[in-house]
Amino acid sequence: MEAHAAVLDVLKAELQRERDLPLPWYDVLLHLSEAPGHRLRMQQLAARLVITQGGITRLVDRMQAAGLVQRASCESDGRGAYAVLAAEGQAVLRDAAPVHLRGVEEHFLAHLTPQEVEMLRVAMGRVRQANSGRAAMEGVRG
Amino acid sequence: MEAHAAVLDVLKAELQRERDLPLPWYDVLLHLSEAPGHRLRMQQLAARLVITQGGITRLVDRMQAAGLVQRASCESDGRGAYAVLAAEGQAVLRDAAPVHLRGVEEHFLAHLTPQEVEMLRVAMGRVRQANSGRAAMEGVRG
DNA sequence: TAAGATTGACTTGTCAATCTTT
DNA sequence: AAAGATTGACAAGTCAATCTTA
């Protein structure tokens, strides 16, 4: 827990200082850029960032106001909405990615052996899988 | 990152639901109970929780209002203040610990082999050490 | 009736300024 | 002058209620 918090604080401060970009914004841009059509449903995005529905609405609000993403309605489901990567968002991501990737390398990966990295990848994937979506199920036990 | 967020959300929700206790409060109680004299300077506590000075002041404020901790002045340094574990806080910790420990076992450790756990412990200790206190140093590079 | 998204009220933490003591 | 703690103003998320569409 402490390692996670410490690394994140460093990466967050670095991205903020060198590119004036909050880490959650980077995360949104990255996920959108990897998605087909550079777009994701609000729910999908919320799940990937592990935040709530209300949270993703407000986050996308701010990024839309800054011109980094746009909203688009969903043809197949009138209730749904897409968050779409804007051109400006793509540019910002391209600009920030090297900084962040170097940060991850320098402040995290550099302290681990390749074996540790691989084990971490596999083990954490297992943990993530087992716990995804569990917080939502209030009274459920098991 | 996603594994961390997912596990934490589950543990947080569990502790809140079954013992009506926020996870940061548990963390404070735990650190105080392990400290000599059941007390820690505000700074020490902030460092362990990886939050800011202002943040720890407010957190201790709330827990003091709830009767779980007390404040005490420091004899050796008139500027300093201690957060001290109160009797009620000790009771709350005793009551909540089994729930949380079972949660950690069930939602985290159960998905890892003993080898993975040990490697994680060592590797993350290294990462934590390398990154502790780095976020505070604004312009420093290296 | 339920699901997806949004909004209002609120909680909790951050940052920068301030106060006290060293 | 600097360090430890606190405070005011603010940022960003949560929860529960609401609106629209399925």
CSV table of N, CA and C in Angstrom, one decimal, chain B residues 12-87:
chain,number,residue,atom,x,y,z
B,12,LYS,N,-12.4,-1.6,1.7
B,12,LYS,CA,-13.0,-0.3,2.2
B,12,LYS,C,-14.5,-0.5,2.5
B,13,ALA,N,-15.2,-1.1,1.5
B,13,ALA,CA,-16.7,-1.3,1.5
B,13,ALA,C,-17.0,-2.3,2.6
B,14,GLU,N,-16.2,-3.3,2.8
B,14,GLU,CA,-16.4,-4.3,3.7
B,14,GLU,C,-16.3,-3.8,5.2
B,15,LEU,N,-15.2,-3.0,5.4
B,15,LEU,CA,-15.0,-2.5,6.8
B,15,LEU,C,-16.1,-1.5,7.1
B,16,GLN,N,-16.5,-0.7,6.1
B,16,GLN,CA,-17.5,0.3,6.3
B,16,GLN,C,-18.9,-0.4,6.6
B,17,ARG,N,-19.1,-1.4,5.9
B,17,ARG,CA,-20.4,-2.1,6.0
B,17,ARG,C,-20.5,-2.9,7.3
B,18,GLU,N,-19.4,-3.6,7.7
B,18,GLU,CA,-19.5,-4.5,8.8
B,18,GLU,C,-19.1,-3.9,10.1
B,19,ARG,N,-18.3,-2.8,10.1
B,19,ARG,CA,-17.9,-2.2,11.3
B,19,ARG,C,-18.1,-0.7,11.3
B,20,ASP,N,-18.7,-0.1,10.2
B,20,ASP,CA,-18.9,1.3,10.1
B,20,ASP,C,-17.7,2.1,10.4
B,21,LEU,N,-16.6,1.6,9.9
B,21,LEU,CA,-15.3,2.3,10.1
B,21,LEU,C,-14.6,2.6,8.8
B,22,PRO,N,-14.2,3.8,8.5
B,22,PRO,CA,-13.5,4.2,7.3
B,22,PRO,C,-12.1,3.6,7.4
B,23,LEU,N,-11.6,3.2,6.2
B,23,LEU,CA,-10.3,2.5,6.2
B,23,LEU,C,-9.2,3.4,6.7
B,24,PRO,N,-9.2,4.7,6.4
B,24,PRO,CA,-8.1,5.6,6.9
B,24,PRO,C,-8.1,5.6,8.4
B,25,TRP,N,-9.3,5.5,9.0
B,25,TRP,CA,-9.4,5.5,10.5
B,25,TRP,C,-8.7,4.2,11.0
B,26,TYR,N,-9.0,3.1,10.4
B,26,TYR,CA,-8.4,1.9,10.8
B,26,TYR,C,-6.9,2.0,10.7
B,27,ASP,N,-6.4,2.6,9.7
B,27,ASP,CA,-5.0,2.7,9.5
B,27,ASP,C,-4.3,3.6,10.6
B,28,VAL,N,-5.0,4.6,11.0
B,28,VAL,CA,-4.5,5.5,12.1
B,28,VAL,C,-4.4,4.7,13.4
B,29,LEU,N,-5.5,4.0,13.7
B,29,LEU,CA,-5.6,3.2,14.9
B,29,LEU,C,-4.5,2.2,14.9
B,30,LEU,N,-4.3,1.5,13.8
B,30,LEU,CA,-3.3,0.4,13.7
B,30,LEU,C,-1.9,1.0,14.0
B,31,HIS,N,-1.5,2.1,13.3
B,31,HIS,CA,-0.2,2.7,13.5
B,31,HIS,C,0.0,3.1,14.9
B,32,LEU,N,-1.0,3.8,15.5
B,32,LEU,CA,-0.9,4.2,16.9
B,32,LEU,C,-0.7,3.1,17.8
B,33,SER,N,-1.4,2.0,17.6
B,33,SER,CA,-1.4,0.9,18.5
B,33,SER,C,0.0,0.2,18.4
B,34,GLU,N,0.7,0.3,17.3
B,34,GLU,CA,2.0,-0.3,17.2
B,34,GLU,C,3.1,0.6,17.7
B,35,ALA,N,2.8,1.9,17.9
B,35,ALA,CA,3.9,2.8,18.3
B,35,ALA,C,4.1,2.8,19.8
B,36,PRO,N,5.4,3.1,20.2
B,36,PRO,CA,5.7,3.1,21.6
B,36,PRO,C,4.9,4.2,22.3
B,37,GLY,N,4.3,3.8,23.4
B,37,GLY,CA,3.4,4.8,24.1
B,37,GLY,C,2.1,5.0,23.5
B,38,HIS,N,1.8,4.2,22.4
B,38,HIS,CA,0.5,4.4,21.7
B,38,HIS,C,0.4,5.8,21.2
B,39,ARG,N,1.5,6.4,20.8
B,39,ARG,CA,1.4,7.8,20.3
B,39,ARG,C,2.4,8.0,19.2
B,40,LEU,N,2.1,9.0,18.3
B,40,LEU,CA,2.9,9.4,17.2
B,40,LEU,C,2.8,10.9,16.9
B,41,ARG,N,3.9,11.5,16.5
B,41,ARG,CA,3.8,12.9,16.1
B,41,ARG,C,3.0,13.0,14.8
B,42,MET,N,2.3,14.1,14.7
B,42,MET,CA,1.4,14.3,13.5
B,42,MET,C,2.2,14.0,12.2
B,43,GLN,N,3.4,14.5,12.1
B,43,GLN,CA,4.2,14.2,10.9
B,43,GLN,C,4.4,12.8,10.6
B,44,GLN,N,4.8,12.0,11.7
B,44,GLN,CA,5.1,10.6,11.5
B,44,GLN,C,3.8,9.9,11.0
B,45,LEU,N,2.7,10.3,11.6
B,45,LEU,CA,1.5,9.6,11.2
B,45,LEU,C,1.2,10.0,9.7
B,46,ALA,N,1.4,11.2,9.3
B,46,ALA,CA,1.1,11.6,7.9
B,46,ALA,C,2.0,10.9,7.0
B,47,ALA,N,3.3,10.7,7.3
B,47,ALA,CA,4.2,10.0,6.5
B,47,ALA,C,3.7,8.5,6.3
B,48,ARG,N,3.3,7.9,7.4
B,48,ARG,CA,2.9,6.5,7.3
B,48,ARG,C,1.6,6.3,6.4
B,49,LEU,N,0.7,7.3,6.5
B,49,LEU,CA,-0.5,7.2,5.7
B,49,LEU,C,-0.3,7.8,4.3
B,50,VAL,N,0.8,8.4,4.1
B,50,VAL,CA,1.1,9.0,2.8
B,50,VAL,C,0.1,10.0,2.5
B,51,ILE,N,-0.2,10.9,3.4
B,51,ILE,CA,-1.1,12.1,3.2
B,51,ILE,C,-0.3,13.3,3.7
B,52,THR,N,-0.9,14.5,3.4
B,52,THR,CA,-0.2,15.8,3.7
B,52,THR,C,-0.4,16.1,5.2
B,53,GLN,N,0.3,17.2,5.6
B,53,GLN,CA,0.2,17.7,7.0
B,53,GLN,C,-1.3,18.2,7.2
B,54,GLY,N,-1.8,18.9,6.3
B,54,GLY,CA,-3.2,19.4,6.5
B,54,GLY,C,-4.1,18.3,6.5
B,55,GLY,N,-3.9,17.3,5.7
B,55,GLY,CA,-4.8,16.1,5.7
B,55,GLY,C,-4.8,15.4,7.1
B,56,ILE,N,-3.6,15.2,7.7
B,56,ILE,CA,-3.6,14.5,9.0
B,56,ILE,C,-4.2,15.3,10.1
B,57,THR,N,-4.1,16.6,10.0
B,57,THR,CA,-4.7,17.4,11.0
B,57,THR,C,-6.2,17.2,11.0
B,58,ARG,N,-6.8,17.2,9.8
B,58,ARG,CA,-8.3,17.0,9.7
B,58,ARG,C,-8.7,15.6,10.0
B,59,LEU,N,-7.9,14.7,9.6
B,59,LEU,CA,-8.3,13.3,10.0
B,59,LEU,C,-8.3,13.1,11.5
B,60,VAL,N,-7.2,13.5,12.1
B,60,VAL,CA,-7.2,13.4,13.6
B,60,VAL,C,-8.3,14.2,14.3
B,61,ASP,N,-8.6,15.4,13.7
B,61,ASP,CA,-9.7,16.2,14.2
B,61,ASP,C,-11.0,15.3,14.3
B,62,ARG,N,-11.3,14.7,13.2
B,62,ARG,CA,-12.5,13.9,13.1
B,62,ARG,C,-12.5,12.7,14.1
B,63,MET,N,-11.4,12.0,14.2
B,63,MET,CA,-11.3,10.9,15.0
B,63,MET,C,-11.3,11.3,16.5
B,64,GLN,N,-10.8,12.5,16.8
B,64,GLN,CA,-10.8,13.0,18.1
B,64,GLN,C,-12.3,13.3,18.5
B,65,ALA,N,-13.0,13.9,17.6
B,65,ALA,CA,-14.4,14.3,17.8
B,65,ALA,C,-15.2,13.0,18.1
B,66,ALA,N,-14.7,11.9,17.5
B,66,ALA,CA,-15.4,10.6,17.7
B,66,ALA,C,-14.9,9.9,18.9
B,67,GLY,N,-13.9,10.4,19.6
B,67,GLY,CA,-13.4,9.8,20.8
B,67,GLY,C,-12.4,8.7,20.6
B,68,LEU,N,-11.9,8.5,19.4
B,68,LEU,CA,-11.0,7.4,19.2
B,68,LEU,C,-9.5,7.7,19.4
B,69,VAL,N,-9.2,9.0,19.3
B,69,VAL,CA,-7.8,9.4,19.6
B,69,VAL,C,-7.8,10.7,20.4
B,70,GLN,N,-6.7,11.0,21.0
B,70,GLN,CA,-6.6,12.3,21.7
B,70,GLN,C,-5.3,13.0,21.2
B,71,ARG,N,-5.2,14.3,21.6
B,71,ARG,CA,-4.0,15.0,21.3
B,71,ARG,C,-3.2,15.2,22.6
B,72,ALA,N,-1.9,15.3,22.4
B,72,ALA,CA,-1.1,15.6,23.6
B,72,ALA,C,0.1,16.4,23.1
B,73,SER,N,0.5,17.4,23.9
B,73,SER,CA,1.6,18.3,23.5
B,73,SER,C,2.9,17.6,23.8
B,74,CYS,N,3.9,18.0,23.1
B,74,CYS,CA,5.2,17.4,23.2
B,74,CYS,C,6.1,18.2,24.1
B,75,GLU,N,6.7,17.5,25.1
B,75,GLU,CA,7.5,18.2,26.1
B,75,GLU,C,8.9,18.7,25.5
B,76,SER,N,9.4,17.8,24.7
B,76,SER,CA,10.8,18.2,24.2
B,76,SER,C,10.7,19.2,23.0
B,77,ASP,N,9.6,19.4,22.4
B,77,ASP,CA,9.4,20.4,21.4
B,77,ASP,C,8.1,21.1,21.4
B,78,GLY,N,8.0,22.3,21.8
B,78,GLY,CA,6.8,23.0,22.1
B,78,GLY,C,5.9,23.1,20.8
B,79,ARG,N,6.5,23.0,19.6
B,79,ARG,CA,5.7,23.1,18.4
B,79,ARG,C,5.0,21.9,18.1
B,80,GLY,N,5.5,20.7,18.6
B,80,GLY,CA,5.0,19.4,18.2
B,80,GLY,C,3.7,19.0,18.9
B,81,ALA,N,3.0,18.1,18.3
B,81,ALA,CA,1.8,17.5,18.9
B,81,ALA,C,1.8,16.0,18.7
B,82,TYR,N,1.3,15.3,19.6
B,82,TYR,CA,1.2,13.8,19.5
B,82,TYR,C,-0.3,13.5,19.2
B,83,ALA,N,-0.5,12.5,18.4
B,83,ALA,CA,-1.8,11.9,18.4
B,83,ALA,C,-1.7,10.6,19.2
B,84,VAL,N,-2.6,10.4,20.2
B,84,VAL,CA,-2.5,9.3,21.1
B,84,VAL,C,-3.8,8.5,21.0
B,85,LEU,N,-3.6,7.2,21.0
B,85,LEU,CA,-4.7,6.2,20.9
B,85,LEU,C,-5.5,6.3,22.2
B,86,ALA,N,-6.8,6.5,22.1
B,86,ALA,CA,-7.7,6.5,23.2
B,86,ALA,C,-8.2,5.1,23.5
B,87,ALA,N,-8.8,4.9,24.7
B,87,ALA,CA,-9.3,3.6,25.1
B,87,ALA,C,-10.3,3.1,24.1
